[in-house]
mmCIF file of C-alpha atoms and ligand atoms in Angstrom:
data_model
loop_
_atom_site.group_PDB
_atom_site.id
_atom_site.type_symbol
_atom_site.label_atom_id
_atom_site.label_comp_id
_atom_site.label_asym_id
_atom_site.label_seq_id
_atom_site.Cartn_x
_atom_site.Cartn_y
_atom_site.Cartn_z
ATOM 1 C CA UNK Z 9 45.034 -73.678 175.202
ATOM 2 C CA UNK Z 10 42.217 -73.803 172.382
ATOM 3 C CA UNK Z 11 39.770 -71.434 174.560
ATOM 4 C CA UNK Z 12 42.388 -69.537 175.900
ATOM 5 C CA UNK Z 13 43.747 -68.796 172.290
ATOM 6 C CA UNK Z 14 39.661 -67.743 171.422
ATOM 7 C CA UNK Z 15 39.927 -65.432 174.301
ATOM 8 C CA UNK Z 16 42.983 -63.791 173.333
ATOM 9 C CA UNK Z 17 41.458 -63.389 169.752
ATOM 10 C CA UNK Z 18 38.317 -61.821 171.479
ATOM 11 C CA UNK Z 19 40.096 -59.232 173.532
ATOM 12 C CA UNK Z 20 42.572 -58.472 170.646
ATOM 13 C CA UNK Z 21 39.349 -57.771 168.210
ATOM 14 C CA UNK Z 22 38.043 -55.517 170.688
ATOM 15 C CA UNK Z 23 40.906 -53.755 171.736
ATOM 16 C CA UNK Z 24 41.666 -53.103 167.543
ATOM 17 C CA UNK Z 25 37.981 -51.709 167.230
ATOM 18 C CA UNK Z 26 38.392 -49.666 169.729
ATOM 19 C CA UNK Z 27 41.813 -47.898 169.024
ATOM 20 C CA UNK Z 28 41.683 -44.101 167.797
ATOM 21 C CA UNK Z 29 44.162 -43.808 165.926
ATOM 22 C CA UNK Z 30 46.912 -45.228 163.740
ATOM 23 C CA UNK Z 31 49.324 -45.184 166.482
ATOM 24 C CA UNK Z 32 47.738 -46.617 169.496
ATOM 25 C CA UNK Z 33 46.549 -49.616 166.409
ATOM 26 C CA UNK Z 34 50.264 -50.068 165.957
ATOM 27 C CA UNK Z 35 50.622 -50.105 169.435
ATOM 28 C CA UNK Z 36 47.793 -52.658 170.098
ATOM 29 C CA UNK Z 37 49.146 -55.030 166.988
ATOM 30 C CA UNK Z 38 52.394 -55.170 168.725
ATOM 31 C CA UNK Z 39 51.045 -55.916 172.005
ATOM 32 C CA UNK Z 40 49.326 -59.450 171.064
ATOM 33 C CA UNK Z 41 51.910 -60.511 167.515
ATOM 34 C CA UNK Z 42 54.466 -58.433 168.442
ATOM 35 C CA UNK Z 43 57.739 -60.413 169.177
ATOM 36 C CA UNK Z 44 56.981 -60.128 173.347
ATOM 37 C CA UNK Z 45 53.139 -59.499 172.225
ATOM 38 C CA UNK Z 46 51.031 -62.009 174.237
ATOM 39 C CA UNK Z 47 49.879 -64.561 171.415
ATOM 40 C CA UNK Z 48 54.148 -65.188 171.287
ATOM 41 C CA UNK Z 49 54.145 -65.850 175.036
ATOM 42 C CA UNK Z 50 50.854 -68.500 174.601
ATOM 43 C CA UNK Z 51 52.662 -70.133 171.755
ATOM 44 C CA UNK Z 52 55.487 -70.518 174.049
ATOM 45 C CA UNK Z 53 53.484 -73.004 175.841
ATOM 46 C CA UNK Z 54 53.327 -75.164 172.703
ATOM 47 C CA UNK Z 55 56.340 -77.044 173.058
ATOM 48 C CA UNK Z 56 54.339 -78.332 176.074
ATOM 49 C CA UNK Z 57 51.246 -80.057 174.526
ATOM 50 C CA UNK Z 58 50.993 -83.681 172.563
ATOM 51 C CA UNK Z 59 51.570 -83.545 169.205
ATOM 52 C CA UNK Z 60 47.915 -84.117 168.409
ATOM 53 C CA UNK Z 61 47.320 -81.014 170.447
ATOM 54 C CA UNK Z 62 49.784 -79.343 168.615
ATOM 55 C CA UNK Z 63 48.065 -79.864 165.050
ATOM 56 C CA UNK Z 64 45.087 -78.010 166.023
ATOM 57 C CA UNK Z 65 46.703 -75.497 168.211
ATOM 58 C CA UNK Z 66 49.326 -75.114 165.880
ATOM 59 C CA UNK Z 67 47.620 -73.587 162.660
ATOM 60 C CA UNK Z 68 44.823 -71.982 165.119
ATOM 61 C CA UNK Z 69 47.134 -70.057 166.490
ATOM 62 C CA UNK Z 70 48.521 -68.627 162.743
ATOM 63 C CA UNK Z 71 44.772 -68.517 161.537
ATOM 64 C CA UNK Z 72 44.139 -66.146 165.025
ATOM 65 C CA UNK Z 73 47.529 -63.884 163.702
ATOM 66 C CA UNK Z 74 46.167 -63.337 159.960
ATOM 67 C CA UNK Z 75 42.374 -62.754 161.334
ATOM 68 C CA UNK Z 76 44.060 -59.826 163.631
ATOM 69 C CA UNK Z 77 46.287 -58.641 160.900
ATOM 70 C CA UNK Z 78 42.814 -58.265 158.202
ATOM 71 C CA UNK Z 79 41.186 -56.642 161.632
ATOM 72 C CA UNK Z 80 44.018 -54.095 161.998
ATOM 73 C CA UNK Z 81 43.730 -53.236 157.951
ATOM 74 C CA UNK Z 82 40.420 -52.883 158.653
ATOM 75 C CA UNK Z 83 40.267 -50.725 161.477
ATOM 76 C CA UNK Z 84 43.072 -48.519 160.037
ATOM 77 C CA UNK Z 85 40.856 -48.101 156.600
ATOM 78 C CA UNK Z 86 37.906 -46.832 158.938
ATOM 79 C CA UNK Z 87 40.421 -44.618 160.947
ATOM 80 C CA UNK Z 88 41.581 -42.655 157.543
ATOM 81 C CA UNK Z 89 37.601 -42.543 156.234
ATOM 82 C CA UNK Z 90 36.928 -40.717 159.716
ATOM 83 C CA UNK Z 91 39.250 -38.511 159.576
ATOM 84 C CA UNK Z 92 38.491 -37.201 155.880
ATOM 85 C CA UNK Z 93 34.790 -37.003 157.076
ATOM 86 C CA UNK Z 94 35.705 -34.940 159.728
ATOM 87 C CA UNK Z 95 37.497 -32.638 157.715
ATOM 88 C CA UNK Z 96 34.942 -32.634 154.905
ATOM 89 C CA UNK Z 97 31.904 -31.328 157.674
ATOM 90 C CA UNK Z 98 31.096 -27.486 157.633
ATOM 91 C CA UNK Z 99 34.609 -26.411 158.393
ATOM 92 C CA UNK Z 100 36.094 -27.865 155.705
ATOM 93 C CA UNK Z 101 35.244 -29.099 152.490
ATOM 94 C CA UNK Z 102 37.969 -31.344 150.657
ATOM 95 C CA UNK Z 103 37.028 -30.965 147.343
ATOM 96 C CA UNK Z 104 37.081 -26.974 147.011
ATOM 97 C CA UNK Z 105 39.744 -26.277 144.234
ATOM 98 C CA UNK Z 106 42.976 -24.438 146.256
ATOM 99 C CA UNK Z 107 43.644 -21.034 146.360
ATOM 100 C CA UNK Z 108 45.431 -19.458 143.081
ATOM 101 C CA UNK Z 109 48.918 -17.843 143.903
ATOM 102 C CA UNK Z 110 49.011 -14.556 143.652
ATOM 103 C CA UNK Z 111 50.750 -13.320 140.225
ATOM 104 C CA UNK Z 112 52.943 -10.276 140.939
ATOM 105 C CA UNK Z 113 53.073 -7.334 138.737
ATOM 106 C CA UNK Z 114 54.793 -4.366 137.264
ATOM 107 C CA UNK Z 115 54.381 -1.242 139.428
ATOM 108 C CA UNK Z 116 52.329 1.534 137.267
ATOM 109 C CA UNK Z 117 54.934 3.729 137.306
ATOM 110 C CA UNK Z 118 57.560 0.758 135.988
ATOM 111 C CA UNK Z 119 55.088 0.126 133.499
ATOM 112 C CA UNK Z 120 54.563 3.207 131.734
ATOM 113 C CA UNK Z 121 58.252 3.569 131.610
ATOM 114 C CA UNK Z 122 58.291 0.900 129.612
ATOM 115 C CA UNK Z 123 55.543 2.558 127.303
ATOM 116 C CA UNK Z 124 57.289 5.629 126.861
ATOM 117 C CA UNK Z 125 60.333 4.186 126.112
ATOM 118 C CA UNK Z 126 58.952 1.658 123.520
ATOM 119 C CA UNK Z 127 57.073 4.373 121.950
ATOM 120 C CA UNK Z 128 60.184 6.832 121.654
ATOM 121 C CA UNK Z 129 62.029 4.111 120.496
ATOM 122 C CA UNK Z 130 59.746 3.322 118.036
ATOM 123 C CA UNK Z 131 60.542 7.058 116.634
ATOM 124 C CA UNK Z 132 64.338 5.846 116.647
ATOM 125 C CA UNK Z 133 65.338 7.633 119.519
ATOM 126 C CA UNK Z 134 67.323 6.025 122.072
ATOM 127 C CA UNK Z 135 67.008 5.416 125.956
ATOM 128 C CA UNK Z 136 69.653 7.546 128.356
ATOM 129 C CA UNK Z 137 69.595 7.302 131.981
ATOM 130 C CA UNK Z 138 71.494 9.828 133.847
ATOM 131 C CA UNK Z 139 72.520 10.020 138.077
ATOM 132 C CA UNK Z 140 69.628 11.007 140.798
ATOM 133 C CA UNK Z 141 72.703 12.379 142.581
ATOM 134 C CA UNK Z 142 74.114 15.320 140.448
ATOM 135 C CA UNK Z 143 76.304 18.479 140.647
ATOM 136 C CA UNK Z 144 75.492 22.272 140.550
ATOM 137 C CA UNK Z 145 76.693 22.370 137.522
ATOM 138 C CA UNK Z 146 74.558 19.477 135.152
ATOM 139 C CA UNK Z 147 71.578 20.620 137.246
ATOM 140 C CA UNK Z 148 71.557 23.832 136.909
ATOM 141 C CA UNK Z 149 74.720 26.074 135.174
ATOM 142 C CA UNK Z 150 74.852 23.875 132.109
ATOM 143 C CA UNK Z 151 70.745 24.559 131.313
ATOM 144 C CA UNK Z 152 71.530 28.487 131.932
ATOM 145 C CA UNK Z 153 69.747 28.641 135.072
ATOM 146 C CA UNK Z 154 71.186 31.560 136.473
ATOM 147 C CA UNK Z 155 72.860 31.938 140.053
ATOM 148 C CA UNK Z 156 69.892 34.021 141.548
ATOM 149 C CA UNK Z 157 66.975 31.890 139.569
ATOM 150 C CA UNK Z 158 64.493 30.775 142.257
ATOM 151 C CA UNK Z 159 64.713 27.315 141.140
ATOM 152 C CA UNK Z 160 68.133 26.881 142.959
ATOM 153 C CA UNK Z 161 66.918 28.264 145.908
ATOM 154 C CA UNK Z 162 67.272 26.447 149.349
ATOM 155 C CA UNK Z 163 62.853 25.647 149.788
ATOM 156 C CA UNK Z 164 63.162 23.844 146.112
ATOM 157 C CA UNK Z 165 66.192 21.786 146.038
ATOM 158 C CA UNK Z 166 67.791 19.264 148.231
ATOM 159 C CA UNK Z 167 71.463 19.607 148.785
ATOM 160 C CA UNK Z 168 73.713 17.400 150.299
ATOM 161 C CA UNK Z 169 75.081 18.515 153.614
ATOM 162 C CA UNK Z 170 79.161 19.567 153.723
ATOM 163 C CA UNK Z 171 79.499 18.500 149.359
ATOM 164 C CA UNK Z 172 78.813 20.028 146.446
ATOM 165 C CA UNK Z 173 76.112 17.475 145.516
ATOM 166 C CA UNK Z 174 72.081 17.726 145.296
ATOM 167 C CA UNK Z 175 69.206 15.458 143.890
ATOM 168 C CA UNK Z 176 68.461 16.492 140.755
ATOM 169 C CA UNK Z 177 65.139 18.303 140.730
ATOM 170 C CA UNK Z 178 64.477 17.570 137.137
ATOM 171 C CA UNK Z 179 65.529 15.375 134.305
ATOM 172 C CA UNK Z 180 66.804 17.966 132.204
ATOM 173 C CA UNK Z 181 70.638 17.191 133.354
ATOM 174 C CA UNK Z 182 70.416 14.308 131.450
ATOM 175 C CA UNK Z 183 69.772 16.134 128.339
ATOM 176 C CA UNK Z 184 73.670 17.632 129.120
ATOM 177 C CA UNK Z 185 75.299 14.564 130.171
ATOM 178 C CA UNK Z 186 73.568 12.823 126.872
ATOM 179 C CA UNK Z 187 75.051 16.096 124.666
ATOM 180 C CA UNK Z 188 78.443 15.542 126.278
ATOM 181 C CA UNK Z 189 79.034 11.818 125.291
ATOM 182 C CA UNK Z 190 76.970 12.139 121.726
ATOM 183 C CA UNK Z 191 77.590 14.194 118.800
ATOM 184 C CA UNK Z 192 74.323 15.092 116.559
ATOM 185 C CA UNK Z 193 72.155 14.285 115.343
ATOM 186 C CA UNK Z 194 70.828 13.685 118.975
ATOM 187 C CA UNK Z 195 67.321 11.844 119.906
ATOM 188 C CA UNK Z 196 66.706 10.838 122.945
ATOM 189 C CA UNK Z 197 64.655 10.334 126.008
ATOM 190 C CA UNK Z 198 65.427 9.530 129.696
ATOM 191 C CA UNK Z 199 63.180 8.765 132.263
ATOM 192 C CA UNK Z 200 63.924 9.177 135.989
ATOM 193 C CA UNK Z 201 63.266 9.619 139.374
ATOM 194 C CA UNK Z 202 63.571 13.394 140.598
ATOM 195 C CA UNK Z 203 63.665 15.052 144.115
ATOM 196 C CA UNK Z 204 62.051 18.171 145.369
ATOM 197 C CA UNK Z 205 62.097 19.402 148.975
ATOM 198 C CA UNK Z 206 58.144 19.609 148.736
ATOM 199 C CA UNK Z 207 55.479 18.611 151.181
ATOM 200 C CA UNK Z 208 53.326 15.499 150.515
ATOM 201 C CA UNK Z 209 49.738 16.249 149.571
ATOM 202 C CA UNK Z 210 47.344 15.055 146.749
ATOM 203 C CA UNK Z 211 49.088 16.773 144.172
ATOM 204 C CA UNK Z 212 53.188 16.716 145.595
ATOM 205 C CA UNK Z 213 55.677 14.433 146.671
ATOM 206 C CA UNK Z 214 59.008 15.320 147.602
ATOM 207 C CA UNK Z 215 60.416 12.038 144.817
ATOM 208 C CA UNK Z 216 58.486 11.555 141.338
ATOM 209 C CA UNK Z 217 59.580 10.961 138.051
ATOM 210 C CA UNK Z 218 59.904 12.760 134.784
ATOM 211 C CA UNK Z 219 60.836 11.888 131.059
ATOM 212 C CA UNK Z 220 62.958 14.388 128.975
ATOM 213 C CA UNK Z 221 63.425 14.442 125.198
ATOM 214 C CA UNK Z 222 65.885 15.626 123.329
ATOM 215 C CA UNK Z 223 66.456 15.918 119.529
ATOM 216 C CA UNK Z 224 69.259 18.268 117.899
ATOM 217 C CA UNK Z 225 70.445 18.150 114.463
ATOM 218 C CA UNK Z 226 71.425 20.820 111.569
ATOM 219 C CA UNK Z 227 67.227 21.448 110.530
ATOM 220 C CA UNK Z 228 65.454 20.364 113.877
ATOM 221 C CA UNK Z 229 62.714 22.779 114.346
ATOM 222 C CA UNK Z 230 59.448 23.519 116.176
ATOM 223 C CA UNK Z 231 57.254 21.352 113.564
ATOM 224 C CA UNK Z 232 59.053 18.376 114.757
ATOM 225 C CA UNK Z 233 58.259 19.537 118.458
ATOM 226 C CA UNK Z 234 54.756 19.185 117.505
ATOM 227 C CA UNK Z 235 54.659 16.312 115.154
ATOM 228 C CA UNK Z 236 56.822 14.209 117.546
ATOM 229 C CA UNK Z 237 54.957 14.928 120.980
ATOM 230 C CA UNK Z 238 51.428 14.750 119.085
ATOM 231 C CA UNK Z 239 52.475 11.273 118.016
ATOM 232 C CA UNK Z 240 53.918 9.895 120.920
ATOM 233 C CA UNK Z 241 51.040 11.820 123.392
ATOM 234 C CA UNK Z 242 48.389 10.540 121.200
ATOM 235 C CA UNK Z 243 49.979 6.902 121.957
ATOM 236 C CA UNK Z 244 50.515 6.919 125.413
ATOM 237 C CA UNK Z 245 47.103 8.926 126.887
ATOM 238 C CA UNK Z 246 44.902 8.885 123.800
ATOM 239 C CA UNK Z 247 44.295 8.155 120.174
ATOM 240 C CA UNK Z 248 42.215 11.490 119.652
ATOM 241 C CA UNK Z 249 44.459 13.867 122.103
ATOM 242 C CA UNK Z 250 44.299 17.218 120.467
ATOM 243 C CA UNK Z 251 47.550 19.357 122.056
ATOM 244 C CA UNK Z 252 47.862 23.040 122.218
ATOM 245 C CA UNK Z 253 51.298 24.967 122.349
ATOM 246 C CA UNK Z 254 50.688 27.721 124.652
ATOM 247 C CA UNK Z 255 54.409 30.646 124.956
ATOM 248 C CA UNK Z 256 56.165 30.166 128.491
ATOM 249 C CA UNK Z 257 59.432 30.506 129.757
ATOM 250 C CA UNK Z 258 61.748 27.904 131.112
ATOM 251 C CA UNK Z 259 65.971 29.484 131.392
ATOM 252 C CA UNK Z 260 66.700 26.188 128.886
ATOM 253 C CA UNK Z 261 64.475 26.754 125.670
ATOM 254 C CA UNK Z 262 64.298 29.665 123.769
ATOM 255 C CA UNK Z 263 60.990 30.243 122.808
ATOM 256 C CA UNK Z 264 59.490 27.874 125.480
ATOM 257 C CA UNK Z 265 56.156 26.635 125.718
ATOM 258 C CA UNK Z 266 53.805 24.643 127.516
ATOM 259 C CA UNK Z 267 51.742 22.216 125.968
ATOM 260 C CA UNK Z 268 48.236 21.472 126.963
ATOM 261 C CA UNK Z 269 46.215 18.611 126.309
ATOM 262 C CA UNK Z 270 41.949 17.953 125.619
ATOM 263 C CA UNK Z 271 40.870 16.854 128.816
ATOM 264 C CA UNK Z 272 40.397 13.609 129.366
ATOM 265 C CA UNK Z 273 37.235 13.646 131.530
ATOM 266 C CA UNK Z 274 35.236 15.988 129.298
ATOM 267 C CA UNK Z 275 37.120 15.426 126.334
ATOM 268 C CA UNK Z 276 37.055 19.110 125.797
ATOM 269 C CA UNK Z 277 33.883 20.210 126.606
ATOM 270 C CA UNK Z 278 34.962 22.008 129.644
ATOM 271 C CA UNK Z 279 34.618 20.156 133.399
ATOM 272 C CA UNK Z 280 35.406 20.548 137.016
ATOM 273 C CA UNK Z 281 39.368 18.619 136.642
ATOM 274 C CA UNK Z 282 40.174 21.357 133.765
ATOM 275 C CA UNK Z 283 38.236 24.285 135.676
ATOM 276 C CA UNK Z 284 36.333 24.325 132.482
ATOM 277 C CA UNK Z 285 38.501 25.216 129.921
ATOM 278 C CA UNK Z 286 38.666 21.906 128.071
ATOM 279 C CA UNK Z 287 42.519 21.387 128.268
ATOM 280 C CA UNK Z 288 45.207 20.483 131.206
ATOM 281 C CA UNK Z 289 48.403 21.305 131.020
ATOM 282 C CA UNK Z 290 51.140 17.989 130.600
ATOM 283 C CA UNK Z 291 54.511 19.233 130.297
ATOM 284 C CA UNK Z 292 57.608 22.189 129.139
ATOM 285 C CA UNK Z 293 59.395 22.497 125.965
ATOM 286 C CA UNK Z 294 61.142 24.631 123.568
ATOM 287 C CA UNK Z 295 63.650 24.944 121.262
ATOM 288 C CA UNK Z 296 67.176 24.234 123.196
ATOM 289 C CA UNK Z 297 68.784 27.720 124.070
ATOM 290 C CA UNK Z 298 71.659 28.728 122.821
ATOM 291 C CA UNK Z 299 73.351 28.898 125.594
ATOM 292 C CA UNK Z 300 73.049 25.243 126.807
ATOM 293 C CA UNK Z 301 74.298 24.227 123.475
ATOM 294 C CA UNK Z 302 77.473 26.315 123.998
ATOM 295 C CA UNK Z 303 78.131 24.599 127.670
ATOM 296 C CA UNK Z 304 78.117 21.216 125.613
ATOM 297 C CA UNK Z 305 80.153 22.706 122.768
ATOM 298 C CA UNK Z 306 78.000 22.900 119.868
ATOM 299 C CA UNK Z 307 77.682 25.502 117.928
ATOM 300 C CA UNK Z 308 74.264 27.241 118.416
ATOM 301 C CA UNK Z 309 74.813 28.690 114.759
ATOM 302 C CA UNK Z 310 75.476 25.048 113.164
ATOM 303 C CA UNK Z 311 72.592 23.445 115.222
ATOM 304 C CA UNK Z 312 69.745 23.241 116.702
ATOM 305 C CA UNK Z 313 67.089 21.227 118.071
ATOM 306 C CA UNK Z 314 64.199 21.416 120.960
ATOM 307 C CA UNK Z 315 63.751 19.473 123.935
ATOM 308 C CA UNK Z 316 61.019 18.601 126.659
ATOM 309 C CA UNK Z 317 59.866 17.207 130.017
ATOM 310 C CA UNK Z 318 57.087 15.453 131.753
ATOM 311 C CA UNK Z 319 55.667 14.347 135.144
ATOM 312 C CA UNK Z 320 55.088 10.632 134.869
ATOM 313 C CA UNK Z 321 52.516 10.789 137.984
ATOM 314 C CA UNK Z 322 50.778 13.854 136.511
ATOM 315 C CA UNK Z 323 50.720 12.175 133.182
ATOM 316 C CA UNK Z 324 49.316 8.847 134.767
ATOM 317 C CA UNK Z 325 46.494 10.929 136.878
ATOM 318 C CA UNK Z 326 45.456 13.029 133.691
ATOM 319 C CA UNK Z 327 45.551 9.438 131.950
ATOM 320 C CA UNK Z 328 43.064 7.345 134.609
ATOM 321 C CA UNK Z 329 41.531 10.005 136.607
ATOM 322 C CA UNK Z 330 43.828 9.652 140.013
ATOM 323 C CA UNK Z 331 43.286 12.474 142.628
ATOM 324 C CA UNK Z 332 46.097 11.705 144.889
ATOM 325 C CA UNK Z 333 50.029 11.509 143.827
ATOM 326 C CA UNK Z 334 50.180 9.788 147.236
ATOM 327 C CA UNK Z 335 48.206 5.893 145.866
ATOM 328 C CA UNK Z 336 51.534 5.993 143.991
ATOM 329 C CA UNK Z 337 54.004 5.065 146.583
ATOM 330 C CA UNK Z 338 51.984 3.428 149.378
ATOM 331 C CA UNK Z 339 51.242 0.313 146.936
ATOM 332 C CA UNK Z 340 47.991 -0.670 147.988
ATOM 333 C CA UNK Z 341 47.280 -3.579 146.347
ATOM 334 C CA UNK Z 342 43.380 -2.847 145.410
ATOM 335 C CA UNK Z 343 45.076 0.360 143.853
ATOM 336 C CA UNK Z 344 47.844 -1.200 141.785
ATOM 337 C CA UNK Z 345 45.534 -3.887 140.866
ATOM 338 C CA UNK Z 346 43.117 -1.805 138.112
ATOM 339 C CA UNK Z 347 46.168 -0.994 136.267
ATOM 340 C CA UNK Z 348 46.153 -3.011 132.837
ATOM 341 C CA UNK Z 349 49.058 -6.179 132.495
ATOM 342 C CA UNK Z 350 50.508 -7.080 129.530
HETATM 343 N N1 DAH C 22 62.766 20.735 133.604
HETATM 344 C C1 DAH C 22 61.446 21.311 133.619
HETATM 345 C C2 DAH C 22 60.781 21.054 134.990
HETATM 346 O O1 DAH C 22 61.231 20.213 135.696
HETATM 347 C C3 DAH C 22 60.593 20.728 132.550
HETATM 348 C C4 DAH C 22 61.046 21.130 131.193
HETATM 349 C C5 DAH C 22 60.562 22.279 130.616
HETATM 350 C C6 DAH C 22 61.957 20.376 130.512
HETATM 351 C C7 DAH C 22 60.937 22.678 129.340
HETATM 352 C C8 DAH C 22 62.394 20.753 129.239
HETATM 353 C C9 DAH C 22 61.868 21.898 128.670
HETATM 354 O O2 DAH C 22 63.273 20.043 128.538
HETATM 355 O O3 DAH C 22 62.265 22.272 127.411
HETATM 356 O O4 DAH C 22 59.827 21.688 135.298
#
């Protein structure tokens, strides 16, 4: 019984060395203490021996269970080293930091929203939103763009099929819908997506967004124009923008203008971008036309006031040098990426 026990322990030791992993150990414990393992069945034959025989077989047999329960620990200590070597080798090396999530961020465009409208509001003029989906009549009638003005015309705009509905083609309807709900004295500015039925190259896309001020009161006149878009230009391109008001016409403003701006890449000193004249051109105002005033019910004799509107993407190109409209809207991340995050 005594050598067959030493056997058992022999075999068992071996068979524990050599298991591969912590399964086919489990497996291999259960096979020789296991309940039907085979130390169980030589116990078995216990009942048979003297009792002398018995007190050395007796705690042998327990001594040969613990010895194969420290082997298994052991083995199963060696089993978990291996496999963390293995893993640490060139492949692999456990004690690299993990990667960082990646942080997500505010589009360009959704950020300089923001901008504008915490620097109008900052001039205490509030934030209006108006539909992408608008009538004939906010789009175009109310801003005394006449029937036959090219502007309405089938290549520009994009009408709905079978209703009288289009996608606005500029903010400007806002400026109506604002003057409708609101009595003066009016200041305001809405940003907003706007449609055209243009083909997509560097400098076009047939969706892009504008902002459109608005400020009408008894007094509102042409110096606040300036002083107003000089502040709020200077804040969102450039502390030392210089602007020029150049006469042009737009059916809304009476006089109208365009306003350039020093260019950015040569800061005036005349460049390739600005064909060198030193300026770009940013965006149309004027003083609101009488007319528009009248279609919202104010008296054009009582007030008055001037209004204007921007490209965002133009604005945002001027601002950091962009050549193509287009890195707006297919969201490369190694393009969205090198714009500042608050
Ligand atoms: N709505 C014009 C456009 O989309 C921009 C514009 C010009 C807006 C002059 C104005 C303005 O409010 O006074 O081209």
């Amino acid at each position: 019984m005594k050598v067959k026990l030493e056997e058992l322990r022999a075999t068992a030791i071996t068979a524990i060395a050599a298991a591969k992993n912590d399964d086919e150990l489990y497996e291999i414990e259960r096979s020789f203490t296991g309940r039907k393992g085979q130390l169980t069945a030589l116990l078995k034959g216990l009942k048979d021996l003297s009792n002398e025989d018995k007190r050395i077989v007796g705690p042998l047999a327990n001594k040969i269970k613990d010895d194969l329960q420290i082997e298994v620990g052991k083995r199963s200590a060696e089993l978990k080293k291996e496999a963390f070597d293995a893993m640490s080798g060139a492949f692999f090396d456990a004690s690299l930091p993990g990667n960082r999530p990646v942080v997500g961020r505010l589009h360009p465009i959704t950020k300089f929203i923001q901008e504008i409208e915490d620097t109008f509001l900052s001039l205490n003029f509030d934030i209006a939103e108006g539909p992408e989906v608008e009538d004939d009549y906010h789009n175009f009638t109310a801003l005394n763009i006449p029937e036959d003005h090219p502007a309405r015309d089938m290549q520009d705009t994009l009408w709905a099929k079978n209703i009288p509905y289009l996608l606005r083609t500029h903010t400007s309807p806002v400026q109506i819908r604002y003057m409708e709900s609101h009595k003066p004295p009016i200041r305001v500015v809405c940003p907003g997506r706007v449609y055209r039925k243009d083909d997509v190259d560097a400098t076009h896309s047939p969706m892009f967004h504008q902002f459109e001020g608005l400020m009408i009161d008894k007094t509102t006149n042409l110096a606040h124009l300036k002083g107003i878009l000089t502040v709020a230009l200077r804040r969102l391109i450039h502390p030392d923008l210089e602007l020029r008001f150049r006469s042009s016409y737009f059916p809304f403003v009476e006089p109208g203008m365009e306003v350039d701006v020093t260019c950015v890449m040569c800061n005036g000193d005349g460049c390739h971008v600005c064909k060198r004249s030193g300026w770009i051109e940013m965006l149309g105002c004027g003083m609101v036309h009488p007319n528009v005033m009248k279609s919202v019910g104010l008296d054009p004799q009582e007030y008055q006031g001037f209004a204007f509107g921007a490209g965002i993407e133009r604005l945002l190109m001027i601002k950091f040098q962009i050549n193509d409209i287009r890195l707006f809207f297919e969201n490369d991340p190694r393009f969205l990426e090198q714009f500042p995050q608050i």
